[in-house]
Coordinates of C-alpha atoms in Angstrom, one line a residue:
M1 CA 0.1 0.4 0.1
K2 CA 1.0 3.3 -1.2
T3 CA 1.4 5.6 1.8
L4 CA 1.3 10.3 1.4
T5 CA 4.6 12.2 2.1
A6 CA 3.6 15.3 4.1
V7 CA 4.2 16.9 1.2
S8 CA 2.0 15.4 -0.3
A9 CA -0.7 15.4 2.0
L10 CA -0.4 19.1 2.5
A11 CA -0.8 19.4 -1.3
I12 CA -3.7 17.8 -1.3
A13 CA -5.1 19.5 1.8
V14 CA -4.3 22.8 0.2
S15 CA -5.9 22.2 -3.1
G16 CA -8.5 20.9 -1.2
M17 CA -9.1 24.4 1.1
A18 CA -9.2 25.9 -2.8
T19 CA -12.3 23.6 -3.2
A20 CA -13.6 24.5 -0.8
Q21 CA -13.7 28.3 -0.8
D22 CA -16.1 27.7 -3.5
L23 CA -18.7 26.4 -1.6
P24 CA -22.0 28.1 -1.3
Q25 CA -21.3 28.4 2.7
A26 CA -17.7 29.8 1.9
E27 CA -17.9 33.0 3.7
N28 CA -20.6 31.5 6.3
E29 CA -18.6 31.9 10.2
W30 CA -18.5 28.7 11.3
F31 CA -17.1 27.5 7.6
V32 CA -14.4 29.8 8.2
S33 CA -13.7 28.4 11.9
G34 CA -13.9 24.9 10.3
Q35 CA -11.1 26.4 8.3
E36 CA -8.9 27.7 9.8
R37 CA -8.8 25.3 12.6
L38 CA -7.8 22.9 9.4
A39 CA -5.0 25.1 8.9
E40 CA -3.6 24.5 12.9
E41 CA -4.1 20.4 12.1
L42 CA -1.5 20.7 9.1
A43 CA 0.0 23.1 10.4
K44 CA 0.9 20.7 13.9
Q45 CA 4.6 19.7 14.1
P46 CA 6.0 17.1 16.7
N47 CA 8.3 18.6 19.6
T48 CA 10.4 15.3 20.2
N49 CA 12.8 17.6 22.6
R50 CA 13.9 16.0 25.7
A51 CA 11.5 16.7 28.4
L52 CA 13.1 19.3 31.0
N53 CA 10.0 19.2 33.4
I54 CA 6.4 18.1 33.6
I55 CA 3.7 19.7 35.2
L56 CA 0.8 16.7 35.3
M57 CA -1.9 18.4 36.6
I58 CA -5.0 16.8 37.4
S59 CA -8.7 17.5 38.5
D60 CA -10.4 14.8 40.2
G61 CA -13.3 14.5 40.2
N62 CA -13.1 16.6 36.4
G63 CA -14.7 13.7 33.9
V64 CA -15.4 14.6 30.7
G65 CA -19.0 15.9 31.4
T66 CA -17.5 17.5 34.7
N67 CA -16.3 19.3 32.3
Y68 CA -18.5 20.7 30.3
A69 CA -20.6 22.0 32.5
S70 CA -17.4 23.5 33.8
R71 CA -16.4 25.3 30.4
L72 CA -20.4 26.4 30.3
F73 CA -20.1 28.4 33.4
A74 CA -16.9 29.9 33.2
G75 CA -18.0 30.8 29.4
Q76 CA -21.2 32.2 30.7
Q77 CA -19.6 33.9 33.2
E78 CA -17.9 35.7 31.0
G79 CA -21.3 36.8 29.5
G80 CA -21.2 34.1 25.8
F81 CA -23.5 31.0 25.8
G82 CA -20.9 29.1 27.3
D83 CA -20.1 26.0 24.4
E84 CA -18.4 28.0 22.7
Y85 CA -15.7 28.5 26.0
V86 CA -12.3 27.5 25.2
Q87 CA -10.4 26.4 28.4
P88 CA -6.8 27.1 29.0
Q89 CA -6.4 23.1 28.6
E90 CA -8.9 22.3 26.4
A91 CA -6.2 24.7 23.6
F92 CA -3.5 22.3 24.6
P93 CA -3.3 20.5 20.3
N94 CA -3.1 17.0 21.5
L95 CA -6.0 14.8 23.5
A96 CA -6.7 11.3 24.3
L97 CA -9.6 9.3 26.1
V98 CA -8.1 7.8 29.4
K99 CA -10.0 4.7 30.7
T100 CA -10.3 4.3 34.0
Y101 CA -11.3 1.5 36.1
N102 CA -9.3 -0.6 39.3
V103 CA -8.1 -4.2 38.1
N104 CA -10.5 -5.0 41.1
A105 CA -13.2 -1.9 40.5
Q106 CA -15.3 -0.9 37.0
T107 CA -15.8 2.5 38.8
P108 CA -12.5 3.4 40.3
D109 CA -11.6 5.3 43.5
S110 CA -8.3 8.2 43.4
A111 CA -6.2 5.8 45.2
G112 CA -6.0 3.3 42.6
T113 CA -6.7 5.8 39.4
G114 CA -3.5 8.4 41.2
T115 CA -1.3 5.3 40.9
A116 CA -2.0 4.5 37.6
M117 CA -0.8 8.1 35.9
M118 CA 2.5 7.9 39.0
A119 CA 4.1 4.5 38.3
G120 CA 2.3 2.8 36.1
I121 CA 0.6 0.3 36.1
K122 CA -3.5 -0.2 37.2
T123 CA -3.7 -2.3 41.1
K124 CA -6.8 -2.6 43.1
A125 CA -8.7 0.3 44.5
G126 CA -8.0 2.0 48.0
I127 CA -4.2 1.1 47.9
I128 CA -1.1 3.9 46.5
G129 CA 1.9 2.7 45.4
V130 CA 1.2 -0.6 45.1
N131 CA 0.3 -3.6 43.0
E132 CA -3.0 -5.2 42.5
N133 CA -1.2 -8.0 44.9
V134 CA -1.6 -6.4 48.0
N135 CA -5.2 -7.0 50.0
R136 CA -6.4 -3.6 51.1
G137 CA -5.7 -3.0 55.3
D138 CA -3.2 -6.1 55.2
C139 CA 0.3 -4.5 56.0
S140 CA 1.0 -7.7 55.9
T141 CA 0.8 -8.0 51.8
L142 CA 3.4 -5.7 51.3
P143 CA 7.1 -5.9 51.4
G144 CA 7.9 -7.2 47.5
N145 CA 5.1 -5.0 46.9
T146 CA 5.0 -1.4 46.5
V147 CA 6.5 0.4 42.9
S148 CA 8.4 3.6 42.2
S149 CA 6.8 6.4 40.9
M150 CA 7.5 9.4 39.4
N151 CA 9.0 11.6 41.4
E152 CA 11.1 9.1 43.0
L153 CA 12.3 8.7 39.1
M154 CA 12.7 12.2 38.4
S155 CA 15.1 12.8 42.3
E156 CA 17.2 9.9 41.5
M157 CA 17.8 12.0 37.8
G158 CA 18.1 14.8 39.5
K159 CA 15.0 16.5 39.4
E160 CA 13.3 18.9 42.3
T161 CA 9.4 17.6 42.7
G162 CA 6.8 19.1 44.5
I163 CA 2.7 18.3 45.3
V164 CA 0.3 20.7 45.1
S165 CA -3.4 20.7 45.6
T166 CA -6.5 21.6 47.6
A167 CA -6.6 18.4 48.8
R168 CA -5.3 17.0 52.2
I169 CA -1.8 17.0 50.9
T170 CA -1.8 13.2 52.4
H171 CA -5.3 12.6 50.1
A172 CA -5.5 9.8 47.7
T173 CA -3.8 11.5 44.9
P174 CA -1.6 13.8 46.1
A175 CA -0.3 10.6 48.1
S176 CA 0.7 9.1 45.0
A177 CA 4.2 10.7 44.8
Y178 CA 5.4 10.0 47.7
A179 CA 3.2 7.0 49.5
K180 CA 3.2 3.4 49.9
T181 CA 0.3 1.8 51.8
V182 CA -2.3 -1.0 51.4
D183 CA -5.3 1.4 52.5
R184 CA -5.1 5.3 51.7
N185 CA -6.5 5.6 55.1
F186 CA -3.6 5.0 57.0
E187 CA -2.9 8.8 57.1
A188 CA -2.2 9.7 60.5
S189 CA -1.7 6.2 61.8
V190 CA -1.8 2.7 60.8
P191 CA -3.5 -0.2 63.3
E192 CA -1.3 -2.4 65.8
G193 CA 0.9 -5.0 64.8
C194 CA 1.5 -3.3 61.6
D195 CA 5.1 -3.0 60.9
T196 CA 5.4 -2.7 57.3
Q197 CA 4.7 1.0 56.5
T198 CA 4.4 4.2 58.5
D199 CA 1.6 6.2 58.4
I200 CA 1.2 8.5 55.0
A201 CA 1.7 11.6 56.8
T202 CA 4.7 10.4 58.0
Q203 CA 6.0 9.0 54.1
L204 CA 5.7 12.4 53.0
I205 CA 8.6 14.0 56.1
E206 CA 10.2 11.3 55.2
A207 CA 10.1 11.6 51.6
M208 CA 11.2 15.5 52.0
R209 CA 13.8 14.1 54.3
S210 CA 16.1 12.5 51.9
G211 CA 15.1 15.4 49.2
M212 CA 12.9 13.8 47.1
I213 CA 9.8 16.0 47.7
D214 CA 10.5 19.7 47.8
V215 CA 7.8 21.3 47.7
A216 CA 4.4 19.7 49.4
M217 CA 1.5 22.5 49.2
G218 CA -2.3 21.7 50.1
G219 CA -4.6 20.4 52.9
G220 CA -5.2 18.0 56.3
M221 CA -2.7 19.8 59.6
R222 CA -4.4 17.8 61.7
N223 CA -2.8 14.8 60.2
F224 CA 0.6 16.1 61.0
H225 CA -0.2 17.1 64.7
G226 CA -1.7 15.7 67.7
D227 CA -2.3 18.7 69.8
E228 CA -6.3 19.6 70.0
G229 CA -7.6 18.6 66.6
G230 CA -5.5 17.1 65.3
R231 CA -5.1 13.0 64.2
R232 CA -1.8 11.7 65.5
E233 CA -1.3 9.2 68.2
D234 CA 2.3 9.1 68.7
G235 CA 2.8 12.4 69.8
V236 CA 5.1 13.8 67.3
N237 CA 4.8 16.9 65.1
L238 CA 5.7 16.6 62.4
M239 CA 5.6 20.2 61.6
D240 CA 8.1 21.0 64.0
V241 CA 10.2 17.8 62.5
A242 CA 10.1 19.7 58.2
Q243 CA 10.7 22.7 60.0
S244 CA 13.3 22.1 62.8
E245 CA 14.9 18.7 60.9
L246 CA 14.1 19.9 57.8
G247 CA 14.6 23.0 57.3
A248 CA 10.9 23.8 56.0
H249 CA 9.1 27.0 55.7
L250 CA 5.3 25.8 57.1
A251 CA 2.8 27.8 56.0
T252 CA -0.6 27.8 57.0
D253 CA -1.7 30.8 55.8
Q254 CA -2.5 33.7 53.3
A255 CA 0.2 35.9 54.5
S256 CA 2.9 33.0 55.8
F257 CA 1.9 32.4 52.4
E258 CA 3.3 35.3 50.8
N259 CA 6.6 35.2 52.4
T260 CA 7.1 32.0 51.3
P261 CA 10.9 32.2 49.8
L262 CA 11.4 30.6 46.6
D263 CA 15.0 30.5 46.5
G264 CA 14.9 26.2 47.2
T265 CA 14.0 26.6 50.7
P266 CA 11.9 23.2 51.3
I267 CA 8.4 24.2 51.5
L268 CA 6.1 22.6 53.6
G269 CA 2.5 24.3 53.1
L270 CA -0.9 23.2 55.7
F271 CA -3.6 25.7 55.1
E272 CA -6.8 23.8 56.3
S273 CA -7.2 21.3 59.3
S274 CA -8.7 18.7 56.2
H275 CA -9.2 19.5 53.3
M276 CA -8.3 23.7 51.7
M277 CA -11.8 25.5 51.3
Y278 CA -14.2 25.4 47.9
E279 CA -13.1 27.9 46.1
A280 CA -16.8 29.6 46.1
D281 CA -15.5 29.8 50.0
R282 CA -12.4 30.5 50.2
E283 CA -10.7 32.2 52.4
D284 CA -7.2 33.9 54.0
E285 CA -5.5 30.7 51.8
P286 CA -4.0 30.8 48.4
S287 CA -6.0 29.5 45.4
L288 CA -4.3 26.8 43.4
A289 CA -3.4 29.1 40.8
D290 CA -1.1 30.4 43.5
M291 CA 0.2 27.4 44.7
T292 CA 1.2 26.2 41.5
G293 CA 3.2 29.6 40.6
A294 CA 4.8 29.3 44.0
A295 CA 5.7 25.9 43.6
I296 CA 6.7 26.3 40.0
Q297 CA 9.3 29.4 40.5
A298 CA 10.4 27.8 43.8
L299 CA 11.5 24.4 42.0
Q300 CA 12.9 26.0 39.0
A301 CA 15.1 28.1 41.6
K302 CA 16.2 24.6 43.4
S303 CA 16.4 22.7 39.6
G304 CA 18.6 25.4 37.4
D305 CA 19.7 23.2 33.8
N306 CA 18.4 19.8 36.0
G307 CA 14.6 20.1 35.6
F308 CA 11.3 19.2 37.9
F309 CA 8.6 17.0 38.1
L310 CA 5.3 19.1 39.2
Q311 CA 1.6 17.3 40.5
V312 CA -1.0 19.6 41.3
E313 CA -4.4 18.7 41.8
A314 CA -7.7 19.9 42.1
G315 CA -9.0 17.1 44.7
R316 CA -11.7 19.7 45.7
V317 CA -13.9 20.0 41.9
D318 CA -14.3 16.0 43.0
H319 CA -15.5 16.5 46.8
A320 CA -18.8 18.9 45.3
N321 CA -19.7 16.5 42.8
H322 CA -19.9 14.1 46.3
G323 CA -21.9 16.9 47.8
G324 CA -24.3 17.1 44.6
N325 CA -23.5 20.5 44.3
L326 CA -22.8 21.8 41.2
A327 CA -22.3 25.3 41.9
R328 CA -18.5 24.3 43.6
A329 CA -17.9 21.7 41.1
V330 CA -17.6 24.0 38.1
R331 CA -15.8 27.1 40.8
D332 CA -13.2 25.5 41.7
Q333 CA -12.6 23.9 38.3
K334 CA -12.1 27.5 36.9
A335 CA -9.4 27.8 39.8
F336 CA -8.4 24.7 38.2
S337 CA -8.4 25.7 34.9
D338 CA -6.6 29.6 36.5
A339 CA -4.2 27.6 37.1
V340 CA -3.2 25.6 34.2
A341 CA -2.9 28.9 32.5
I342 CA -0.4 29.8 34.8
A343 CA 2.0 26.7 34.4
D344 CA 1.6 27.3 30.9
E345 CA 2.6 30.8 31.4
L346 CA 5.3 30.0 33.7
T347 CA 7.5 27.2 31.6
D348 CA 8.3 26.6 27.7
D349 CA 6.8 24.2 25.6
A350 CA 10.4 23.9 23.8
D351 CA 11.1 22.1 27.2
T352 CA 8.1 21.2 29.2
L353 CA 5.9 18.3 28.9
I354 CA 1.9 19.5 30.7
I355 CA -0.2 16.9 30.5
V356 CA -4.1 18.0 31.9
T357 CA -6.0 15.4 33.2
A358 CA -8.6 13.5 35.5
D359 CA -8.9 10.8 38.0
H360 CA -12.1 9.7 37.3
E361 CA -16.0 11.3 36.4
H362 CA -18.9 11.5 38.3
A363 CA -22.6 9.5 37.9
L364 CA -23.5 13.6 36.6
A365 CA -26.6 13.6 33.5
F366 CA -27.7 16.5 31.3
N367 CA -31.2 17.0 30.3
G368 CA -33.0 18.1 26.9
Y369 CA -33.8 19.9 24.9
C370 CA -32.2 23.1 25.8
G371 CA -32.1 26.8 23.9
R372 CA -28.2 27.7 24.0
G373 CA -27.8 30.5 26.6
S374 CA -29.2 27.8 29.2
D375 CA -28.0 28.5 32.8
I376 CA -25.6 25.4 33.3
L377 CA -26.7 25.9 37.0
G378 CA -30.1 26.5 35.8
L379 CA -33.3 25.3 34.0
C380 CA -32.7 24.3 30.9
M381 CA -34.2 26.9 28.7
G382 CA -37.1 25.8 25.3
I383 CA -34.8 26.6 21.7
D384 CA -35.6 29.4 19.8
G385 CA -36.5 28.8 16.2
E386 CA -36.6 32.1 15.1
G387 CA -33.3 32.6 16.9
V388 CA -30.3 32.0 19.3
A389 CA -30.6 32.2 22.5
H390 CA -33.2 30.3 24.2
T391 CA -36.5 31.9 25.0
G392 CA -36.7 31.9 28.0
E393 CA -39.2 29.5 29.2
P394 CA -38.2 26.9 30.9
E395 CA -38.9 23.0 29.5
L396 CA -41.5 21.2 31.5
G397 CA -41.0 16.9 32.6
A398 CA -44.4 15.1 32.8
D399 CA -45.0 16.2 35.7
N400 CA -45.9 19.6 34.5
K401 CA -42.6 20.8 36.1
P402 CA -39.3 22.8 35.0
F403 CA -36.1 20.6 35.2
T404 CA -32.6 21.9 35.5
V405 CA -30.2 21.0 32.4
A406 CA -28.0 19.1 35.5
G407 CA -28.3 16.7 38.1
Y408 CA -26.9 13.2 39.3
L409 CA -27.8 9.8 39.3
N410 CA -27.3 9.4 43.1
G411 CA -26.8 11.6 45.8
A412 CA -28.0 14.0 48.6
G413 CA -30.4 16.2 46.1
S414 CA -33.0 12.5 45.6
V415 CA -36.6 13.3 45.6
L416 CA -36.9 10.3 46.9
T417 CA -36.7 11.3 50.8
E418 CA -37.0 7.7 53.5
Q419 CA -40.9 6.8 55.1
A420 CA -41.5 5.9 59.0
D421 CA -41.6 3.1 57.6
G422 CA -38.1 2.7 55.7
S423 CA -39.6 2.7 52.2
F424 CA -39.0 5.4 50.0
F425 CA -41.6 7.8 48.0
G426 CA -41.1 11.6 46.5
T427 CA -42.0 13.3 43.6
R428 CA -39.9 16.3 42.1
P429 CA -40.3 20.1 44.6
A430 CA -41.2 22.9 41.8
L431 CA -38.0 24.2 40.7
T432 CA -37.1 28.9 40.5
E433 CA -34.2 29.6 38.7
E434 CA -33.6 31.1 41.4
A435 CA -33.7 28.4 43.6
A436 CA -31.6 26.2 41.2
T437 CA -28.7 28.2 40.3
D438 CA -27.9 29.2 44.6
L439 CA -24.4 28.4 45.3
D440 CA -26.1 25.9 47.6
Y441 CA -28.3 24.2 45.4
L442 CA -28.1 20.9 45.3
Q443 CA -28.8 19.0 41.3
Q444 CA -32.6 16.8 41.1
A445 CA -30.8 13.0 41.7
V446 CA -32.9 10.2 42.0
V447 CA -31.1 7.1 43.8
P448 CA -30.7 8.7 47.9
K449 CA -27.3 8.5 48.3
S450 CA -25.4 10.3 51.3
S451 CA -22.7 10.9 49.2
E452 CA -22.5 10.5 45.7
T453 CA -20.6 8.4 43.4
H454 CA -17.9 8.2 40.9
S455 CA -17.8 6.9 36.9
G456 CA -16.0 5.0 35.1
E457 CA -17.0 6.6 31.7
D458 CA -13.9 7.8 30.6
V459 CA -11.6 11.5 31.0
A460 CA -9.6 13.5 28.5
A461 CA -6.1 13.8 28.9
Y462 CA -4.9 17.1 27.3
A463 CA -1.2 17.6 25.9
K464 CA 1.7 20.1 25.0
G465 CA 5.5 20.3 25.0
P466 CA 8.0 17.4 23.8
W467 CA 6.3 13.9 22.7
A468 CA 2.9 15.9 24.0
H469 CA 1.6 13.6 20.5
L470 CA 1.7 10.4 22.5
V471 CA -1.5 11.5 23.8
D472 CA -2.9 9.9 21.5
G473 CA -6.0 7.6 21.5
T474 CA -7.6 6.2 23.9
I475 CA -5.1 4.8 26.3
E476 CA -5.0 3.0 29.3
Q477 CA -4.4 6.2 32.8
N478 CA -1.6 4.1 33.6
M479 CA -0.6 5.0 30.0
I480 CA 0.7 8.9 31.6
F481 CA 2.9 7.3 33.1
H482 CA 4.7 5.7 30.1
I483 CA 4.5 8.9 28.6
M484 CA 5.8 11.4 31.0
N485 CA 8.7 8.7 31.6
Y486 CA 9.6 8.8 28.2
A487 CA 9.9 12.0 27.4
A488 CA 12.0 12.6 30.6
T489 CA 14.1 10.4 29.0
A490 CA 14.5 10.7 25.3
E491 CA 17.4 10.7 23.6

């Protein structure tokens, strides 16, 4: 079978574009924008430089559906219809769909997905930095079954590494950078008799002591001390250890964050007892973009010509989805997109690979048929057959009540409520646009659950920089590690 050379393929494409200009729709704005995008695609050239720096940015729970909701929200906040808006990562030139299941779970959890991206293997749900031979919670199965993370490998190559999260820094995704544990819940202690591992918080401090982790910022202060509000039972204050023994700068609020030295000094940021605040409620603590920018500058200052690796997580997109509160989920995703923009601005495409992805999706779904500009958090408004914007009149269900654009298949917003006899019954309450767009509104759901669940569908991965063209097609989640590792070591 004959193949086209790049030159002949381009010649044919240009010829086709010339022919397209003769079509009656050639002046239509959509036709013109399609031709412009085609030209951009034809001009793409793969970057095969070795990656000096690698940044993996994970929006926890931001699957394709949540990403769609966040796109509309961001665009509508700027006065547009929303669908046409482009988030920073959506402008990246390379894209893949990612299969997220764990080896024992069709619907994944963040421990297994974090290990897949950070160590290159799929493993079981609930375990971190170990392979599938480990039984969750059984410390005796740990020896011989640990795996190496990207942070370890990059540190061994002489690079500086860091982690940033709006979740507890000992939570599943950030812990996948440094921890080996038979249970993701061993954040501040391990069960009596478990002598094969230490708790996750201790493992972080030891990773900083070894020089493997240079920057760690997020929530989770309670796991580092045993004073009032703390979870440690061993009497050790790991924050004191970080400061007195490691010479780390400890940041616990906005002021101490702003005073963080970005000169290579180890940084430990613990801004909340548990998770950091949702972006909608944030006060006296840095944004994800703030932390991302500071981490990059600190790692750049220390790494010099050796480069760095950084994992960034927007952990609270996931938590807002679990709560059935889409209004906070999309605001945290907008904050994540701002962090993506900062990471892109502070680095050079020529030597920095940035991959933006999610670990899993949620049970979020969308109704129809909604007219353009229907508030993604509000009611599904009718389609105007004579114009572009929606009619302003809500679509109605068979119960003669309006419904929102988005809802969840399960969760705390279920229309079913438990009766005195233990049975469930319910009808949908009547909704107004004002009620549906309130920050605290819980989207209507079907199956009643106290916490909405993850779902198993694919997520997207966006990439730019050296070897980003390998992020392509439909891939297993562990492939992300292999692309990053190859980019850092390619000859």
